[in-house]
Coordinates of N, CA, C and O in Angstrom, one line a residue:
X439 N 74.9 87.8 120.3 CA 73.7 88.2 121.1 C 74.1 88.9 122.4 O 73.6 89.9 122.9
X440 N 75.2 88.4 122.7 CA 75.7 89.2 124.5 C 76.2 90.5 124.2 O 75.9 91.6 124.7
X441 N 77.1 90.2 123.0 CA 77.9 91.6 122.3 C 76.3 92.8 122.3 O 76.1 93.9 122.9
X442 N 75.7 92.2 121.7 CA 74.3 93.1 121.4 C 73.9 93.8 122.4 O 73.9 95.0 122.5
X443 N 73.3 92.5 123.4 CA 72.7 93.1 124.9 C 73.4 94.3 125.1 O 72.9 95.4 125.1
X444 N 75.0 94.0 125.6 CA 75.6 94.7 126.6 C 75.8 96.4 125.6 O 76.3 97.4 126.2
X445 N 75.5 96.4 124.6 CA 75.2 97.6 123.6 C 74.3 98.1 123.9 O 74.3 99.3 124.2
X446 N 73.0 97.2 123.9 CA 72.0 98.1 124.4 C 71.6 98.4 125.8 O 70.8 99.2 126.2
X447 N 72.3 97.6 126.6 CA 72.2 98.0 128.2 C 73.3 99.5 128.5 O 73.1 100.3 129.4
X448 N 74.4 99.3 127.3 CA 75.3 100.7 127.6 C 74.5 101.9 127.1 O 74.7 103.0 127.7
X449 N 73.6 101.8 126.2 CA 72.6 102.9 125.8 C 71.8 103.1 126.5 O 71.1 104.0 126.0
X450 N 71.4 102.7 127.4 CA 70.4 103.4 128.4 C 70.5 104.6 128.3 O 69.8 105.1 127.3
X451 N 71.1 105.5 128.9 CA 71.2 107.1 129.2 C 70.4 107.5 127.4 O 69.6 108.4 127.6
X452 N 70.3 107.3 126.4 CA 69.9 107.4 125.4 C 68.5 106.9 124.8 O 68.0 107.2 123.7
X453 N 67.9 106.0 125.7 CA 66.2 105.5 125.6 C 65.7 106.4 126.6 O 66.2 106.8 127.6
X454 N 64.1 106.5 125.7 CA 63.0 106.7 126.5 C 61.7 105.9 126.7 O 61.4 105.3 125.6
X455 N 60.8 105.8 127.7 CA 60.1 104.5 127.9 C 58.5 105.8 128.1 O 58.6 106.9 128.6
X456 N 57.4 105.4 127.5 CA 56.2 106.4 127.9 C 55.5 106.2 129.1 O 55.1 107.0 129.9
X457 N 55.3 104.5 129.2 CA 54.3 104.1 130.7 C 55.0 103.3 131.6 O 55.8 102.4 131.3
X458 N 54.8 103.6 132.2 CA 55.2 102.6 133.7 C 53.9 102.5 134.5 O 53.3 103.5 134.9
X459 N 53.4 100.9 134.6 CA 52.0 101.2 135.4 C 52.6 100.7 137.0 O 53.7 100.2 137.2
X460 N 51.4 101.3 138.1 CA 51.9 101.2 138.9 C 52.2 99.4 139.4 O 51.6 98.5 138.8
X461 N 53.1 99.3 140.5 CA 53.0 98.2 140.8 C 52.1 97.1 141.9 O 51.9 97.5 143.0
X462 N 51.6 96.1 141.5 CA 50.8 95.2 142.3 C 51.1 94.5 143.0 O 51.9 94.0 142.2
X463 N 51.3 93.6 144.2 CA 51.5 92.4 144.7 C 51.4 91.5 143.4 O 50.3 91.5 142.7
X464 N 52.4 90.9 143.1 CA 52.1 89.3 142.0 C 51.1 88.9 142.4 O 50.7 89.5 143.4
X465 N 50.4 88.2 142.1 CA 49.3 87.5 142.6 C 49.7 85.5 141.4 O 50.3 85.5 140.3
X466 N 49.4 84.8 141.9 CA 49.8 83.3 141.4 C 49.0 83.0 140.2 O 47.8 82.9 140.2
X467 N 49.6 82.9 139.6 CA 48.8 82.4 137.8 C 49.1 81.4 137.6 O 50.2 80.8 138.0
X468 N 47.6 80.8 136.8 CA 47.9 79.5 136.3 C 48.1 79.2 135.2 O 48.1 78.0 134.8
X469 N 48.5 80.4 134.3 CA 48.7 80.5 132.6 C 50.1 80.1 132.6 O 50.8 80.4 133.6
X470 N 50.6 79.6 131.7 CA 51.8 78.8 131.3 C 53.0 79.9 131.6 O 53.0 81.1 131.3
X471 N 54.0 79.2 132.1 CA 55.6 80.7 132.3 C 55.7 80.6 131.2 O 55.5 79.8 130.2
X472 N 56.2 82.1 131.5 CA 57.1 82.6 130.6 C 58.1 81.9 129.9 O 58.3 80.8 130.4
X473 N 59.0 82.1 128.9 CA 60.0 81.2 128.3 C 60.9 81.1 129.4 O 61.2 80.0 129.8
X474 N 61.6 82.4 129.9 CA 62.7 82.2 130.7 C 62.5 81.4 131.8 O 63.5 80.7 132.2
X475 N 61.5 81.5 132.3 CA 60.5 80.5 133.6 C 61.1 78.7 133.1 O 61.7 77.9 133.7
X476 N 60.6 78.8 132.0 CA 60.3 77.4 131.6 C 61.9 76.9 131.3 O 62.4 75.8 131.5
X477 N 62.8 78.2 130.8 CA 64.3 77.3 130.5 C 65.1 77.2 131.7 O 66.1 76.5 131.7
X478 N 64.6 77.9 132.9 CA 65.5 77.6 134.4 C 64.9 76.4 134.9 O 65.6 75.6 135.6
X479 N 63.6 76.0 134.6 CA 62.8 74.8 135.3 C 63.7 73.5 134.2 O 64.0 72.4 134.8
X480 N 64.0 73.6 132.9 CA 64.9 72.5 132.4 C 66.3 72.8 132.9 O 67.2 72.4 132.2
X481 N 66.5 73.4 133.9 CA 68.0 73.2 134.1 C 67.6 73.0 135.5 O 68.6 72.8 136.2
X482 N 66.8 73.0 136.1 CA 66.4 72.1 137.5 C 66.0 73.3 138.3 O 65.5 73.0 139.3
X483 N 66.1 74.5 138.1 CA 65.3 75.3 139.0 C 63.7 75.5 139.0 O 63.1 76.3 138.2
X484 N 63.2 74.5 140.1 CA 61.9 74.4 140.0 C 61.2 74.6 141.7 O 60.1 74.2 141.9
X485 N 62.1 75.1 142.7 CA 60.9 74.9 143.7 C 60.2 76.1 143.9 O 59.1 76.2 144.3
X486 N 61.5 77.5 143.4 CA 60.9 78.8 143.5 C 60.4 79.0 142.2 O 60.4 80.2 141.9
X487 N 59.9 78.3 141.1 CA 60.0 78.8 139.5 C 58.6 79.4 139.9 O 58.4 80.6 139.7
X488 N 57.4 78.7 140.5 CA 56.2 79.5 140.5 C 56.4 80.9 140.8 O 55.9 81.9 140.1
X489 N 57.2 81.1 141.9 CA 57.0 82.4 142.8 C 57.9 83.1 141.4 O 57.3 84.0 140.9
X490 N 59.2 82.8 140.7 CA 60.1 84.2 139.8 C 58.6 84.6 138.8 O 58.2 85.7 138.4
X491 N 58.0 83.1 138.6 CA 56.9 83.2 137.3 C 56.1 84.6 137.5 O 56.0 85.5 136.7
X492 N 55.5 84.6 138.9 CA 54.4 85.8 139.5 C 55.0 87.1 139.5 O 54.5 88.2 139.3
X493 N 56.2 86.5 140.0 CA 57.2 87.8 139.6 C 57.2 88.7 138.0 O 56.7 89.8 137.7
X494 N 57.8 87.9 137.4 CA 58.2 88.0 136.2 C 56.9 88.8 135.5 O 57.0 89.8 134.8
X495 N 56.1 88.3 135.8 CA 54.8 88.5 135.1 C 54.2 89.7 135.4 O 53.4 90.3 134.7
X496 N 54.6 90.2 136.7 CA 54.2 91.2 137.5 C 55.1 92.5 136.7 O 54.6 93.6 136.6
X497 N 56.7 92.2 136.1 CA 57.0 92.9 135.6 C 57.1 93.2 134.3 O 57.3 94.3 133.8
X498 N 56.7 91.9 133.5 CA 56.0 91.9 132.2 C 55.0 91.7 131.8 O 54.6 90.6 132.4
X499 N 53.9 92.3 130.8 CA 52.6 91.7 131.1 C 53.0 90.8 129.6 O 51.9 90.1 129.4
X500 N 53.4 90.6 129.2 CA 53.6 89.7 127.8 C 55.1 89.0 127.8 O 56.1 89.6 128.1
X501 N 55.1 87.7 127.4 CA 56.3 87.2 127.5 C 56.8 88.0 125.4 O 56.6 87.5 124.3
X502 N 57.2 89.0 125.8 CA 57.8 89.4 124.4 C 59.3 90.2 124.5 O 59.6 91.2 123.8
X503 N 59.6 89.9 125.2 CA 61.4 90.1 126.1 C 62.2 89.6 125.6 O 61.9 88.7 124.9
X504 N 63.5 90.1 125.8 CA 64.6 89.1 125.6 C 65.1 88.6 127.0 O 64.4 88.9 128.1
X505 N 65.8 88.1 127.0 CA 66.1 87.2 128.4 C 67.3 86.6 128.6 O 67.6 85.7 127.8
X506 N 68.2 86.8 129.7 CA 69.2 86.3 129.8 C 69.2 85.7 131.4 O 69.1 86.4 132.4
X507 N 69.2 84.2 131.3 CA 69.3 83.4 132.9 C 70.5 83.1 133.2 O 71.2 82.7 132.3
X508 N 70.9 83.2 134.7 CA 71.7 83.1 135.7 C 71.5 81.6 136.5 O 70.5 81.7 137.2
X509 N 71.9 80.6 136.7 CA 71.6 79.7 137.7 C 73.1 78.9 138.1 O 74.0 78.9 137.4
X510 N 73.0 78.4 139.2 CA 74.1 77.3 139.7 C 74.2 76.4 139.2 O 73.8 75.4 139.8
X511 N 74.8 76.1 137.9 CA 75.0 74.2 137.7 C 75.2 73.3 138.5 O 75.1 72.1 138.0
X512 N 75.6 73.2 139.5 CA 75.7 72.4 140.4 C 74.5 71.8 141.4 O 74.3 70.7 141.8
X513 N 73.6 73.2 141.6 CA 72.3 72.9 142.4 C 71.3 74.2 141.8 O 71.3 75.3 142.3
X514 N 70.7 73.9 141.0 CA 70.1 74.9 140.0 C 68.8 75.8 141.6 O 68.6 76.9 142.0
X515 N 68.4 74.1 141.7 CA 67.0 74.7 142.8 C 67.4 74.2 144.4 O 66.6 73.5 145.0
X516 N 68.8 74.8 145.0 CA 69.0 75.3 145.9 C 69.5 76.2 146.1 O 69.7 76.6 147.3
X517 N 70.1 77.1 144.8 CA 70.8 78.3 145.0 C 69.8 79.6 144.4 O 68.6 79.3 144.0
X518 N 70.1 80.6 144.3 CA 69.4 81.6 143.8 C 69.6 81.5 142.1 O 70.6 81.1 141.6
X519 N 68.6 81.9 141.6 CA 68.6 82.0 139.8 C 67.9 83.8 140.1 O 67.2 84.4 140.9
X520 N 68.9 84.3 138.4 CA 68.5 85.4 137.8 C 68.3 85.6 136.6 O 69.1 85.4 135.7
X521 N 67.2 86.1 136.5 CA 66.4 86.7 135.1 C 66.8 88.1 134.6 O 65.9 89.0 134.8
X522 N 67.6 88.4 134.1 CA 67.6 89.7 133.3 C 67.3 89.9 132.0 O 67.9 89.4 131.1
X523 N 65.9 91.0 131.9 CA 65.4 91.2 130.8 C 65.5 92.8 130.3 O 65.6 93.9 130.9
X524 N 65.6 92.4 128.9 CA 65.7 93.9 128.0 C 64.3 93.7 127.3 O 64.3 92.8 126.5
X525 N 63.0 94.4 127.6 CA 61.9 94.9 127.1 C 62.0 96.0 125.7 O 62.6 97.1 125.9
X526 N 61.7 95.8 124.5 CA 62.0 96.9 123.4 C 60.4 97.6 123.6 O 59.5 96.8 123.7
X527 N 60.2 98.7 123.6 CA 59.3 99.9 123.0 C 59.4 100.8 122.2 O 60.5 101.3 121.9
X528 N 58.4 101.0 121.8 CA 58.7 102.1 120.0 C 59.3 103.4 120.8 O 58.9 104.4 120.2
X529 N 59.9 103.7 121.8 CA 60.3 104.7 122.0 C 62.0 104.4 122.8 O 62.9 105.2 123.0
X530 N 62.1 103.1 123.2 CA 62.8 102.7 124.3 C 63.3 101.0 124.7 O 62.9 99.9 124.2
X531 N 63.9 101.2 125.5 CA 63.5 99.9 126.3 C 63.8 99.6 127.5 O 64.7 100.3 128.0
X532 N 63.5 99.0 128.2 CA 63.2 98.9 129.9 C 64.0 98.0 130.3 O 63.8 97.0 129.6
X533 N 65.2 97.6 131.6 CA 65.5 96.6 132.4 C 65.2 96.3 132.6 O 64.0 96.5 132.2
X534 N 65.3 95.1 133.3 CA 65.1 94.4 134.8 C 65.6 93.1 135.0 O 65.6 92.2 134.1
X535 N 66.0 93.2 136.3 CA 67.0 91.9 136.8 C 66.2 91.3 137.9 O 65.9 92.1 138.8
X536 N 65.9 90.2 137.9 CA 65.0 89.8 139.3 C 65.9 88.3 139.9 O 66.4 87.4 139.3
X537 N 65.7 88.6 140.9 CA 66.6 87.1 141.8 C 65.6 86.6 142.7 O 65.0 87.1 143.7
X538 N 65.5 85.5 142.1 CA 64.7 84.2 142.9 C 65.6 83.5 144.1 O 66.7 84.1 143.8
X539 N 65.8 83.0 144.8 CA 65.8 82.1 146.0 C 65.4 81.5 147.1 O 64.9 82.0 148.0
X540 N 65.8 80.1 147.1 CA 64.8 79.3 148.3 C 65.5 79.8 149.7 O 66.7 79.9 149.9
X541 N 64.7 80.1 150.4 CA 64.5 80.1 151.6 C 65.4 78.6 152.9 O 65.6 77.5 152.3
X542 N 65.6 78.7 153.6 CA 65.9 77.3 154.5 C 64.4 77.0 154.8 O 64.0 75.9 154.3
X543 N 63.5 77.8 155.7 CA 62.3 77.4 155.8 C 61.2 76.8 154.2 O 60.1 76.3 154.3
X544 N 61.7 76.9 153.3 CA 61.2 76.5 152.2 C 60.2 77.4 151.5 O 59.3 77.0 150.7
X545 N 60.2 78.5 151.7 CA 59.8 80.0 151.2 C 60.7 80.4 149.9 O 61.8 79.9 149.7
X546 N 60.2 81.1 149.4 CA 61.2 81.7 148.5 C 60.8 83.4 148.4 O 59.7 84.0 148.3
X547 N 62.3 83.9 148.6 CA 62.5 85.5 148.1 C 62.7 85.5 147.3 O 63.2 84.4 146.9
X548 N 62.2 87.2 146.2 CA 62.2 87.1 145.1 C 62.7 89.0 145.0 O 62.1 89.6 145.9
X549 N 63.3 89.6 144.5 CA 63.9 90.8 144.8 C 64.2 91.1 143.2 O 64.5 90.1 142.6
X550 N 64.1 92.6 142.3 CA 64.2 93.2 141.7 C 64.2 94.5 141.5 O 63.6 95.5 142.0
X551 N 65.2 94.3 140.4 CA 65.4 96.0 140.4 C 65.2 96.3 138.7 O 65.8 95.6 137.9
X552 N 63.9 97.7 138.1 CA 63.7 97.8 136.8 C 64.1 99.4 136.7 O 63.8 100.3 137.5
X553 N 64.9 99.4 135.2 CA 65.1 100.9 135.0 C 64.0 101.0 133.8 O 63.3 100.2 133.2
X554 N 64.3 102.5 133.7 CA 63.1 102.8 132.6 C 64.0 104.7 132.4 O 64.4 105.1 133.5
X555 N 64.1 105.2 131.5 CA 64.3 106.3 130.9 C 63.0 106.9 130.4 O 62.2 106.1 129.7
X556 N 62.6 108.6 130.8 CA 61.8 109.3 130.4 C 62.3 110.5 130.0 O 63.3 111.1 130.5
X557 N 61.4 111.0 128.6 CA 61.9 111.9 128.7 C 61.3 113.1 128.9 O 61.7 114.2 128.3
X558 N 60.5 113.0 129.6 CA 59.5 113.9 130.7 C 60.7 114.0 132.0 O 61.4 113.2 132.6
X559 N 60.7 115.3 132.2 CA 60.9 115.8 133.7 C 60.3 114.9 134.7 O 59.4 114.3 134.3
X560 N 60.9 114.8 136.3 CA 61.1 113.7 137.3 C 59.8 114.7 138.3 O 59.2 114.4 139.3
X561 N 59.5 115.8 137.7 CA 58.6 116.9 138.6 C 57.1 116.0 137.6 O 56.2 115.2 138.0
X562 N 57.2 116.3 136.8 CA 56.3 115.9 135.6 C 55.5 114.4 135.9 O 54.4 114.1 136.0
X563 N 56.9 113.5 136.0 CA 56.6 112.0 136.1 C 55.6 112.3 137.6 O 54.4 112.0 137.7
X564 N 56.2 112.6 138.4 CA 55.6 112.6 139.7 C 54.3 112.8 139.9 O 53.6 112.1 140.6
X565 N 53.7 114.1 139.1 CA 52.5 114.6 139.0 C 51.9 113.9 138.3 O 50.7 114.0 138.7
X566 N 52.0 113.2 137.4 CA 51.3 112.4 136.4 C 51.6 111.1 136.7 O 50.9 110.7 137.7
X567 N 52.6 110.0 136.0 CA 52.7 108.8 135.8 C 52.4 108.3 137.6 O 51.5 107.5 137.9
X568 N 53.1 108.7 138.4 CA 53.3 108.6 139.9 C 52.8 109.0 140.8 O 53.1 108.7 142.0
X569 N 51.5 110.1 140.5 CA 50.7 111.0 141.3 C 50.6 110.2 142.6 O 50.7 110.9 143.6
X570 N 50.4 108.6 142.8 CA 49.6 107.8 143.9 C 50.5 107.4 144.5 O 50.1 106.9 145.6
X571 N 51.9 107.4 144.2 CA 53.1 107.0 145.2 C 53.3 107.8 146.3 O 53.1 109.0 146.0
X572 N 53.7 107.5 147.5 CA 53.3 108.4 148.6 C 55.3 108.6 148.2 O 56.0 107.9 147.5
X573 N 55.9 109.9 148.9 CA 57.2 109.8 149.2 C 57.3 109.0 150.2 O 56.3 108.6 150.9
X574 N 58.9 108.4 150.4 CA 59.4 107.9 151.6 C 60.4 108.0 152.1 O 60.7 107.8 153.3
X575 N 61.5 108.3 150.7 CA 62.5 109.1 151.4 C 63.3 109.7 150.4 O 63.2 109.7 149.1
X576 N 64.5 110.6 151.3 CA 65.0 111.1 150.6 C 66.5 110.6 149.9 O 67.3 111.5 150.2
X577 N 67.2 109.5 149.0 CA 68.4 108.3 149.1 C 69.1 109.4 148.7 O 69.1 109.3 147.5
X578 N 69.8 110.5 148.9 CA 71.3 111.0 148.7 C 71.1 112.1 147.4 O 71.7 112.4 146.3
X579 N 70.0 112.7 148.1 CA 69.3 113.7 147.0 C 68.6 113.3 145.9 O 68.2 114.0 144.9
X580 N 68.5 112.0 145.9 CA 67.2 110.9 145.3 C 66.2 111.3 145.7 O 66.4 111.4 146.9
X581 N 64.7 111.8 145.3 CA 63.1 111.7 146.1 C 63.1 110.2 145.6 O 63.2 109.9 144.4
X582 N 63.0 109.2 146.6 CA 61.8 107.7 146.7 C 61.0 108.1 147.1 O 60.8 109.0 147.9
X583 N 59.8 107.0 146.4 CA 58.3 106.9 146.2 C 57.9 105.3 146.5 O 58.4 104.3 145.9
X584 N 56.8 105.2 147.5 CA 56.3 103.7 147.5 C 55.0 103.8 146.8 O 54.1 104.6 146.7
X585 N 55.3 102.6 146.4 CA 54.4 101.9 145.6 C 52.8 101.9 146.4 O 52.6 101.1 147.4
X586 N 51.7 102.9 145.9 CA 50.1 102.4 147.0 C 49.8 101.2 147.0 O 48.9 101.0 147.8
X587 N 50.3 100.2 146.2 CA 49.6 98.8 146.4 C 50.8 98.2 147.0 O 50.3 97.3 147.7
X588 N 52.1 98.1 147.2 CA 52.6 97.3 148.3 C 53.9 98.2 148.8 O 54.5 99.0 148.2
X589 N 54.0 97.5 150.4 CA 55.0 98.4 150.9 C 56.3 97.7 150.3 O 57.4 98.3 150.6
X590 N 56.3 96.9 149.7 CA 57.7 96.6 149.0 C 58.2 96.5 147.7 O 59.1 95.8 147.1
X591 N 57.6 97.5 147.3 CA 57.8 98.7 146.1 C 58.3 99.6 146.1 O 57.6 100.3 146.8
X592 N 59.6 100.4 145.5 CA 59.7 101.9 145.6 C 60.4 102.2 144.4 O 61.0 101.2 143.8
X593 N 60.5 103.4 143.9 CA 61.0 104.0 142.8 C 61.4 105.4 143.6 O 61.0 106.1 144.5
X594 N 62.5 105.3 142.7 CA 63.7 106.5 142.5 C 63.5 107.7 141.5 O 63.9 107.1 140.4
X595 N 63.1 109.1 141.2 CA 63.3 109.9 140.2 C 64.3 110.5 140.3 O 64.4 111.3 141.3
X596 N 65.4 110.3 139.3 CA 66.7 110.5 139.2 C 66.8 111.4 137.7 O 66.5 111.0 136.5
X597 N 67.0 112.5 138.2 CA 67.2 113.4 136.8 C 68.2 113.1 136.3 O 69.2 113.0 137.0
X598 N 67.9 112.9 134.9 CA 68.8 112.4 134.0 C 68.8 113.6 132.3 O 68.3 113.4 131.2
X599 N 69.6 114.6 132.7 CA 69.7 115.3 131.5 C 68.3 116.2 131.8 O 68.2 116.9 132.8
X600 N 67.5 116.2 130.9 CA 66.4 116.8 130.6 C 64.8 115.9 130.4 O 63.6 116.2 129.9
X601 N 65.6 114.7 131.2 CA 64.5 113.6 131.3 C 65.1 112.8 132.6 O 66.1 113.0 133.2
X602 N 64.1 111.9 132.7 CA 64.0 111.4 134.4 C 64.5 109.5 134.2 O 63.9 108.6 133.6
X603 N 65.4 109.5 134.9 CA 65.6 107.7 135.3 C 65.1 107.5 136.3 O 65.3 108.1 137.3
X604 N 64.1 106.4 136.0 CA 63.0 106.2 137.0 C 64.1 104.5 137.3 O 64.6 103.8 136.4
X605 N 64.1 104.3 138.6 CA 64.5 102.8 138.6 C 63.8 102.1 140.0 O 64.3 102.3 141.1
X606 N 62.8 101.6 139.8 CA 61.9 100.8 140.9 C 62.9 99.6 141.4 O 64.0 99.6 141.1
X607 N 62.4 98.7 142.2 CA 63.2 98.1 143.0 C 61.8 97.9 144.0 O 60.9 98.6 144.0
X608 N 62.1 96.5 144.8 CA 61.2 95.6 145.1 C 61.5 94.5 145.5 O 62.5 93.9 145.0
X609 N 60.9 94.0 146.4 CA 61.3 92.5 147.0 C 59.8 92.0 147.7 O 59.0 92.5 148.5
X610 N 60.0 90.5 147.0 CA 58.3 89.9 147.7 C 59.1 88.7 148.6 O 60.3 88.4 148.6
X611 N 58.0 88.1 149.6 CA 58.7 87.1 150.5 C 57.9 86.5 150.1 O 57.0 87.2 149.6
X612 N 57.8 84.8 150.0 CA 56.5 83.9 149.6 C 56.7 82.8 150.3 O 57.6 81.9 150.2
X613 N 55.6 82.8 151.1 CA 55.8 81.3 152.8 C 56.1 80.2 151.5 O 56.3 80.3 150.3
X614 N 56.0 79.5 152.2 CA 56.6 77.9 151.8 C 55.2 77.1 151.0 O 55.4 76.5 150.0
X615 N 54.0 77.3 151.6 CA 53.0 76.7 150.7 C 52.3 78.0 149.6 O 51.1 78.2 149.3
X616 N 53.3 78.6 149.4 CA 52.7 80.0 148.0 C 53.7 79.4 146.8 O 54.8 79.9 147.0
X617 N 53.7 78.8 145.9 CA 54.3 77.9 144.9 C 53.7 78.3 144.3 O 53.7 78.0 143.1

């Protein structure tokens, strides 16, 4: 299965993805985690599991992923845990890597980064899929784009051939009573 993954993660440059909706603040659900959610909570990462859950959810709307977790055996839920997922679409498939961690004040960060392959032009995506992202900067002849629903969203249109690597990136903070 790793042999697999790391095959289809070397193919990127070769997928294409059609939608990317924009992104929202997580907001806290009370519908059951996700699988990956639920197998870091049996290996003891459970103070931030709500907050990766809102996460997670925010970047999948369906638990129908594959999934590979990251955690500390020694202190599952005092160290940071990571979720990396490969999304399949009938055209493609999508990253993303997200890192949970507790806070000392008893908060938890939660930070991610999602790729996605188009094979639409990065002028194209902009005008259409992205019309409502304001620019914000320019990363090293990169145009970034934030997210209208939160300032801690941005995407990158990175020409790639004759189609566009879009790779978002994001980080939420969650006080100590947001579980």
């Amino acid at each position: 299965m790793l042999k697999s993954l790391l095959t289809t993660v070397a193919a990127i440059s070769l997928l294409s993805l059609c939608t990317v909706a924009p992104a929202q603040e997580p907001e806290k659900e009370k519908a059951k985690d996700y699988r990956a959610i639920e197998a870091l909570k049996g290996k003891g990462f459970t103070t931030c599991a709500g907050n990766a859950s809102n996460v997670l959810k925010f970047l999948h709307k369906n638990d129908d992923f594959a999934y590979l977790n990251t955690w500390n055996v020694k202190g599952a839920d005092t160290h940071a845990a990571t979720v990396f997922t490969v999304k399949p679409y009938s055209d493609g498939h999508s990253y993303a890597s997200l890192t949970t961690t507790l806070r000392p004040d008893g908060g938890c960060d939660a930070a991610f980064t999602q790729i996605f392959f188009f094979t639409e032009t990065c002028p194209k995506l902009r005008d259409t899929t992205f019309k409502d992202w304001k620019f914000y900067m320019d990363l090293g002849g990169v145009p970034v784009y934030e997210d209208p629903t939160s300032t801690t969203v941005v995407i990158a249109l990175a020409p790639a051939g004759t189609g566009c690597l879009v790779l978002k990136n994001g980080t939420f903070y969650f006080n100590p009573n947001e579980k």
